[in-house]
């Protein structure tokens, strides 16, 4: 079964062609980062217009790269939430158009569930149960996954997402948008112990707070304006890594889950990928990261999730499928 995956929930226009839920034929990701960089963050209206401009070309390009015509597509999977309403509308409307023209099934995908499917693509031989850590620019969640298709959110951030905390910090340092990859690179040259950034709520519960960390950075920069950027980045990143690591272990223990799976854009971070596994294994849990290119937003994960939903859960959506900017992952079915 050939699935066309479409992703437009934020600032990446992405189209993928995936065979049988796991074999990636084409993976195209067009980032709008340059468009939004001058504003320091995503401008929703500009994002919608750019998706509208780019998506039809990208879909044509994906089919051509797969050596297929429109009649080669058996199913269309599209992100319908959570995300920005305008961008989501572009993807969902385009998907419905393809479905209407071709008479194939439509499957709406929860973007957060799609992030978890990066694990299934990267580690098909390692099934649930697991504790999923979704750390992206818009969300940071701890999710108990007893089996594919069953998602229980057990913790997460009360304010900023982990990626958002990195992006806002990067903005303070003038690193451009998104700052995560720049912080990743600069931190390699810095000392993680250089600045005593706080670890808010480290010892309590399964919730996290990253806004306090950003405030601490604002005050530190005011009082120590000459701290080298690599040290600042290494120390700030270390606080984010410590928080994600400890909360993930705490959640896995609380819900007796044998393994921890880390996904979302922040899971591409090198320091997190270096530090978290050792600490997790020390406490007796297994740990898996998908390949970095499946961690950041893409449509392969959307196609994989849609395939699972259609083939294993028997679910398809009507043409009237509406975007839901606030779609929750907890109990999504
Ligand atoms: O999952 P994603 O691509 O989009 C959302 O669903 O939000 O995540 C984007 C976030 C951004 O905040 C970006 O700065 C961060 O992931 N990110 C990284 C890295 N690559 C992307 N953060 C740290 N290190 C990276 N290498
Ligand atoms: Zn995402």
Short mmCIF file of C-alpha atoms and ligand atoms in Angstrom, two decimals:
data_model
loop_
_atom_site.label_atom_id
_atom_site.label_comp_id
_atom_site.label_asym_id
_atom_site.label_seq_id
_atom_site.Cartn_x
_atom_site.Cartn_y
_atom_site.Cartn_z
CA UNK A 1 0.00 0.00 0.00
CA UNK A 2 1.44 3.37 -1.07
CA UNK A 3 0.67 6.25 1.31
CA UNK A 4 1.05 9.91 0.45
CA UNK A 5 1.85 11.78 3.69
CA UNK A 6 1.26 15.53 4.03
CA UNK A 7 2.50 17.75 6.87
CA UNK A 8 1.80 21.50 7.18
CA UNK A 9 1.09 22.02 10.89
CA UNK A 10 3.75 24.66 11.48
CA UNK A 11 6.58 25.99 9.33
CA UNK A 12 7.63 22.91 7.37
CA UNK A 13 5.84 21.94 4.18
CA UNK A 14 6.50 18.22 3.91
CA UNK A 15 5.38 15.45 1.57
CA UNK A 16 6.39 11.80 1.69
CA UNK A 17 5.63 8.63 -0.20
CA UNK A 18 5.87 5.52 1.99
CA UNK A 19 5.21 1.88 1.08
CA UNK A 20 3.47 -0.37 3.62
CA UNK A 21 4.00 2.00 6.52
CA UNK A 22 7.76 1.55 6.74
CA UNK A 23 9.58 1.75 3.42
CA UNK A 24 10.42 5.37 2.63
CA UNK A 25 10.26 6.01 -1.12
CA UNK A 26 10.42 9.82 -0.97
CA UNK A 27 10.85 12.28 1.89
CA UNK A 28 10.67 15.96 0.93
CA UNK A 29 10.83 18.70 3.56
CA UNK A 30 10.73 22.36 2.67
CA UNK A 31 11.50 24.60 5.63
CA UNK A 32 10.06 28.12 5.86
CA UNK A 33 12.74 29.05 8.42
CA UNK A 34 14.25 31.75 6.19
CA UNK A 35 10.84 33.35 5.74
CA UNK A 36 10.26 33.61 9.49
CA UNK A 37 13.86 34.25 10.60
CA UNK A 38 13.61 38.03 10.34
CA UNK A 39 10.65 38.01 12.76
CA UNK A 40 12.35 35.67 15.25
CA UNK A 41 9.47 33.17 15.15
CA UNK A 42 6.69 31.76 12.98
CA UNK A 43 4.23 34.32 11.56
CA UNK A 44 1.02 32.27 11.06
CA UNK A 45 -0.41 34.22 8.13
CA UNK A 46 2.89 34.16 6.22
CA UNK A 47 3.19 30.44 7.00
CA UNK A 48 -0.28 29.70 5.55
CA UNK A 49 0.45 31.56 2.34
CA UNK A 50 3.78 29.87 1.89
CA UNK A 51 2.29 26.37 2.44
CA UNK A 52 -0.35 27.21 -0.16
CA UNK A 53 2.33 28.29 -2.62
CA UNK A 54 4.62 25.32 -1.98
CA UNK A 55 2.49 22.26 -1.22
CA UNK A 56 1.11 21.51 -4.73
CA UNK A 57 4.62 21.70 -6.29
CA UNK A 58 6.12 19.57 -3.55
CA UNK A 59 3.44 16.89 -3.97
CA UNK A 60 4.05 16.76 -7.74
CA UNK A 61 7.78 16.57 -7.11
CA UNK A 62 7.31 13.73 -4.59
CA UNK A 63 5.25 11.67 -7.03
CA UNK A 64 7.78 12.22 -9.81
CA UNK A 65 10.65 11.21 -7.50
CA UNK A 66 8.74 8.04 -6.55
CA UNK A 67 8.15 7.30 -10.25
CA UNK A 68 4.40 7.31 -9.65
CA UNK A 69 1.35 9.04 -11.09
CA UNK A 70 -1.64 10.11 -9.00
CA UNK A 71 -3.13 6.66 -9.69
CA UNK A 72 -0.21 5.11 -7.78
CA UNK A 73 -1.44 6.49 -4.43
CA UNK A 74 -3.60 4.14 -2.30
CA UNK A 75 -4.14 6.34 0.76
CA UNK A 76 -3.64 9.96 1.80
CA UNK A 77 -2.54 10.75 5.37
CA UNK A 78 -2.54 14.35 6.55
CA UNK A 79 -1.82 16.15 9.82
CA UNK A 80 -5.05 17.78 11.06
CA UNK A 81 -3.75 19.01 14.45
CA UNK A 82 -2.40 20.23 16.72
CA UNK A 83 -0.79 23.23 15.04
CA UNK A 84 -1.57 26.57 13.45
CA UNK A 85 -5.09 26.73 12.01
CA UNK A 86 -4.18 28.37 8.68
CA UNK A 87 -1.30 26.01 7.86
CA UNK A 88 -3.38 22.98 8.93
CA UNK A 89 -6.26 24.11 6.69
CA UNK A 90 -3.94 24.22 3.68
CA UNK A 91 -2.79 20.62 4.23
CA UNK A 92 -6.20 19.19 5.07
CA UNK A 93 -7.91 20.92 2.13
CA UNK A 94 -5.25 19.80 -0.30
CA UNK A 95 -5.47 16.22 1.01
CA UNK A 96 -9.26 16.26 0.67
CA UNK A 97 -8.86 17.48 -2.92
CA UNK A 98 -6.58 14.56 -3.79
CA UNK A 99 -8.96 12.12 -2.12
CA UNK A 100 -11.96 13.57 -3.93
CA UNK A 101 -10.19 13.35 -7.28
CA UNK A 102 -8.70 9.87 -6.81
CA UNK A 103 -11.36 8.10 -4.72
CA UNK A 104 -8.83 6.79 -2.19
CA UNK A 105 -9.27 6.83 1.62
CA UNK A 106 -8.32 9.85 3.75
CA UNK A 107 -6.75 9.46 7.19
CA UNK A 108 -6.28 12.44 9.52
CA UNK A 109 -3.19 12.24 11.71
CA UNK A 110 -2.39 13.75 15.10
CA UNK A 111 0.98 15.47 14.69
CA UNK A 112 2.13 14.33 18.14
CA UNK A 113 1.25 10.70 17.44
CA UNK A 114 3.13 11.08 14.15
CA UNK A 115 6.26 12.12 16.09
CA UNK A 116 6.02 8.83 18.02
CA UNK A 117 5.95 6.90 14.73
CA UNK A 118 9.52 8.05 14.10
CA UNK A 119 10.38 5.34 16.62
CA UNK A 120 8.47 2.67 14.70
CA UNK A 121 10.26 3.70 11.50
CA UNK A 122 13.67 3.76 13.16
CA UNK A 123 13.24 0.72 15.40
CA UNK A 124 10.54 -1.49 13.84
CA UNK A 125 11.75 -4.43 15.91
CA UNK A 126 11.23 -2.59 19.24
CA UNK A 127 7.47 -2.32 19.87
CA UNK A 128 5.59 -0.71 22.79
CA UNK A 129 5.17 -0.62 25.73
CA UNK A 130 7.33 2.48 26.12
CA UNK A 131 7.45 5.92 27.65
CA UNK A 132 7.52 8.44 24.82
CA UNK A 133 9.20 11.80 25.31
CA UNK A 134 7.96 14.22 22.65
CA UNK A 135 10.21 17.30 22.75
CA UNK A 136 9.52 19.73 19.92
CA UNK A 137 9.17 23.44 19.27
CA UNK A 138 5.48 23.49 20.14
CA UNK A 139 5.10 20.65 22.66
CA UNK A 140 6.88 18.76 25.38
CA UNK A 141 5.02 15.72 26.63
CA UNK A 142 5.59 12.45 28.45
CA UNK A 143 3.33 9.78 26.97
CA UNK A 144 2.69 6.24 28.15
CA UNK A 145 2.28 4.05 25.05
CA UNK A 146 1.12 0.53 26.02
CA UNK A 147 0.51 -0.33 22.35
CA UNK A 148 0.43 1.53 19.05
CA UNK A 149 -2.79 3.53 18.85
CA UNK A 150 -3.10 4.00 22.63
CA UNK A 151 -1.65 7.21 24.06
CA UNK A 152 -1.87 8.44 27.64
CA UNK A 153 -0.24 11.77 28.43
CA UNK A 154 1.27 11.44 31.92
CA UNK A 155 3.24 14.68 32.15
CA UNK A 156 4.66 17.58 30.25
CA UNK A 157 5.56 21.21 30.31
CA UNK A 158 3.34 23.69 32.10
CA UNK A 159 4.62 26.59 30.04
CA UNK A 160 7.15 26.67 27.18
CA UNK A 161 8.11 23.60 25.16
CA UNK A 162 11.75 22.44 25.32
CA UNK A 163 12.41 23.58 21.74
CA UNK A 164 10.67 26.88 22.40
CA UNK A 165 12.92 27.40 25.45
CA UNK A 166 15.94 26.86 23.21
CA UNK A 167 14.58 29.10 20.45
CA UNK A 168 13.76 31.95 22.88
CA UNK A 169 17.19 31.68 24.48
CA UNK A 170 18.77 31.72 21.03
CA UNK A 171 16.82 34.86 20.26
CA UNK A 172 18.36 36.54 23.32
CA UNK A 173 21.78 35.64 21.91
CA UNK A 174 20.85 36.72 18.37
CA UNK A 175 21.30 33.20 16.98
CA UNK A 176 18.43 33.40 14.48
CA UNK A 177 15.40 31.13 14.15
CA UNK A 178 15.13 28.25 14.87
CA UNK A 179 18.03 28.40 17.30
CA UNK A 180 18.08 24.74 18.40
CA UNK A 181 20.60 23.54 15.78
CA UNK A 182 22.88 26.59 16.39
CA UNK A 183 22.80 26.02 20.15
CA UNK A 184 23.56 22.34 19.48
CA UNK A 185 26.70 23.30 17.53
CA UNK A 186 27.90 26.09 19.85
CA UNK A 187 27.40 23.92 22.95
CA UNK A 188 29.93 21.42 21.61
CA UNK A 189 32.64 24.06 22.21
CA UNK A 190 31.40 25.20 25.64
CA UNK A 191 31.49 24.15 29.29
CA UNK A 192 28.13 22.83 30.56
CA UNK A 193 29.15 23.83 34.11
CA UNK A 194 30.01 27.42 33.19
CA UNK A 195 26.69 28.95 34.31
CA UNK A 196 24.57 27.62 37.22
CA UNK A 197 21.20 27.68 35.44
CA UNK A 198 18.29 26.33 37.56
CA UNK A 199 16.48 23.01 36.99
CA UNK A 200 12.90 24.10 37.78
CA UNK A 201 10.67 21.42 39.33
CA UNK A 202 13.37 18.76 38.86
CA UNK A 203 12.50 16.84 42.01
CA UNK A 204 8.72 17.02 41.86
CA UNK A 205 6.16 15.14 39.79
CA UNK A 206 6.10 14.58 36.04
CA UNK A 207 5.46 18.14 34.95
CA UNK A 208 8.18 20.45 33.68
CA UNK A 209 8.71 24.19 33.45
CA UNK A 210 11.07 25.79 30.96
CA UNK A 211 9.91 29.41 31.25
CA UNK A 212 11.83 29.89 34.50
CA UNK A 213 14.99 28.76 32.77
CA UNK A 214 14.59 31.43 30.12
CA UNK A 215 14.01 34.09 32.81
CA UNK A 216 17.18 32.96 34.60
CA UNK A 217 19.03 33.38 31.30
CA UNK A 218 17.70 36.93 30.89
CA UNK A 219 19.03 37.90 34.34
CA UNK A 220 22.33 36.11 33.82
CA UNK A 221 22.91 37.97 30.56
CA UNK A 222 22.06 41.28 32.22
CA UNK A 223 24.59 40.68 35.01
CA UNK A 224 27.28 38.83 33.01
CA UNK A 225 27.07 40.21 29.47
CA UNK A 226 30.52 38.95 28.52
CA UNK A 227 29.95 35.23 29.10
CA UNK A 228 31.13 33.43 25.94
CA UNK A 229 28.24 32.16 23.78
CA UNK A 230 29.51 28.53 23.69
CA UNK A 231 29.53 28.38 27.52
CA UNK A 232 26.08 29.94 27.70
CA UNK A 233 24.71 27.46 25.16
CA UNK A 234 26.35 24.44 26.78
CA UNK A 235 25.08 25.39 30.25
CA UNK A 236 21.54 26.21 29.10
CA UNK A 237 21.30 23.06 27.00
CA UNK A 238 22.55 21.01 29.96
CA UNK A 239 19.64 22.25 32.08
CA UNK A 240 17.17 21.23 29.32
CA UNK A 241 18.87 17.84 28.98
CA UNK A 242 18.82 17.25 32.77
CA UNK A 243 15.13 18.11 32.99
CA UNK A 244 14.06 15.89 30.08
CA UNK A 245 16.24 13.01 31.29
CA UNK A 246 15.11 12.99 34.91
CA UNK A 247 11.41 13.43 34.11
CA UNK A 248 11.54 10.64 31.52
CA UNK A 249 13.14 8.23 33.99
CA UNK A 250 10.67 9.22 36.71
CA UNK A 251 7.70 8.60 34.37
CA UNK A 252 9.02 5.27 33.08
CA UNK A 253 9.48 4.12 36.67
CA UNK A 254 6.09 5.38 37.81
CA UNK A 255 4.26 3.54 35.01
CA UNK A 256 6.57 0.48 34.94
CA UNK A 257 7.50 1.00 31.31
CA UNK A 258 10.67 -0.87 30.27
CA UNK A 259 11.95 1.58 27.68
CA UNK A 260 12.14 5.27 26.86
CA UNK A 261 11.72 6.61 23.34
CA UNK A 262 12.72 10.21 22.58
CA UNK A 263 11.24 12.00 19.54
CA UNK A 264 10.49 15.51 18.22
CA UNK A 265 12.89 18.17 16.92
CA UNK A 266 14.85 18.43 20.18
CA UNK A 267 15.57 14.67 19.99
CA UNK A 268 17.93 15.56 17.12
CA UNK A 269 20.16 17.32 19.67
CA UNK A 270 23.63 15.80 19.98
CA UNK A 271 24.15 16.52 23.69
CA UNK A 272 20.77 14.98 24.58
CA UNK A 273 21.64 11.91 22.50
CA UNK A 274 25.01 11.67 24.30
CA UNK A 275 23.89 12.16 27.88
CA UNK A 276 20.37 10.73 28.23
CA UNK A 277 21.07 7.11 27.18
CA UNK A 278 23.79 6.50 29.80
CA UNK A 279 21.66 7.86 32.64
CA UNK A 280 18.58 5.97 31.48
CA UNK A 281 20.44 2.66 31.17
CA UNK A 282 22.07 3.17 34.59
CA UNK A 283 18.59 3.18 36.09
CA UNK A 284 17.66 -0.05 34.31
CA UNK A 285 15.66 1.17 31.30
CA UNK A 286 16.22 0.70 27.58
CA UNK A 287 16.41 3.82 25.42
CA UNK A 288 15.91 4.57 21.72
CA UNK A 289 16.25 7.66 19.55
CA UNK A 290 15.06 7.64 15.91
CA UNK A 291 17.49 8.89 13.23
CA UNK A 292 17.73 12.71 13.54
CA UNK A 293 16.03 13.34 10.17
CA UNK A 294 12.90 11.57 11.44
CA UNK A 295 12.93 13.57 14.71
CA UNK A 296 12.32 16.99 13.14
CA UNK A 297 9.06 17.64 11.28
CA UNK A 298 8.56 15.54 8.14
CA UNK A 299 5.73 13.70 6.37
CA UNK A 300 7.19 10.17 6.57
CA UNK A 301 6.02 9.97 10.19
CA UNK A 302 2.58 11.21 9.08
CA UNK A 303 2.34 8.53 6.38
CA UNK A 304 3.46 5.81 8.83
CA UNK A 305 0.88 6.86 11.41
CA UNK A 306 -1.87 7.04 8.75
CA UNK A 307 -0.97 3.56 7.48
CA UNK A 308 -1.19 2.13 11.00
CA UNK A 309 -4.50 3.87 11.61
CA UNK A 310 -6.05 2.58 8.38
CA UNK A 311 -4.61 -0.95 8.24
CA UNK A 312 -4.43 -1.88 11.91
CA UNK A 313 -7.24 0.19 13.42
CA UNK A 314 -9.57 0.20 10.38
CA UNK A 315 -9.97 3.96 10.61
CA UNK A 316 -10.65 6.39 7.74
CA UNK A 317 -11.95 9.96 7.85
CA UNK A 318 -14.71 11.71 5.85
CA UNK A 319 -13.92 14.47 3.34
CA UNK A 320 -15.34 16.88 5.92
CA UNK A 321 -12.31 16.27 8.18
CA UNK A 322 -11.62 19.60 9.93
CA UNK A 323 -8.33 20.85 11.29
CA UNK A 324 -8.15 20.99 15.08
CA UNK A 325 -5.42 23.39 16.26
CA UNK A 326 -5.76 22.13 19.86
CA UNK A 327 -6.04 18.41 19.13
CA UNK A 328 -4.91 16.47 22.18
CA UNK A 329 -2.85 13.29 22.12
CA UNK A 330 -4.31 11.99 25.37
CA UNK A 331 -6.74 9.25 24.42
CA UNK A 332 -6.64 10.21 20.70
CA UNK A 333 -8.39 7.45 18.83
O1 LIG B 1 9.44 18.67 15.91
P1 LIG B 1 9.87 19.94 15.29
O2 LIG B 1 10.64 19.90 14.01
O3 LIG B 1 8.65 20.89 15.05
C1 LIG B 1 7.59 21.00 15.95
O4 LIG B 1 6.68 20.12 15.92
O5 LIG B 1 7.64 21.95 16.76
O6 LIG B 1 10.72 20.71 16.40
C2 LIG B 1 11.31 21.96 16.16
C3 LIG B 1 12.12 22.35 17.38
C4 LIG B 1 12.65 23.78 17.32
O7 LIG B 1 12.44 24.39 18.57
C5 LIG B 1 14.13 23.58 17.05
O8 LIG B 1 14.94 24.63 17.59
C6 LIG B 1 14.40 22.27 17.75
O9 LIG B 1 13.26 21.49 17.51
N1 LIG B 1 15.58 21.58 17.21
C7 LIG B 1 16.69 21.34 17.92
C8 LIG B 1 17.61 20.71 17.06
N2 LIG B 1 17.02 20.58 15.82
C9 LIG B 1 15.77 21.12 15.95
N3 LIG B 1 16.98 21.61 19.21
C10 LIG B 1 18.20 21.25 19.66
N4 LIG B 1 19.14 20.65 18.89
C11 LIG B 1 18.89 20.35 17.59
N5 LIG B 1 19.81 19.75 16.85
ZN1 LIG B 2 6.61 18.49 15.19
#
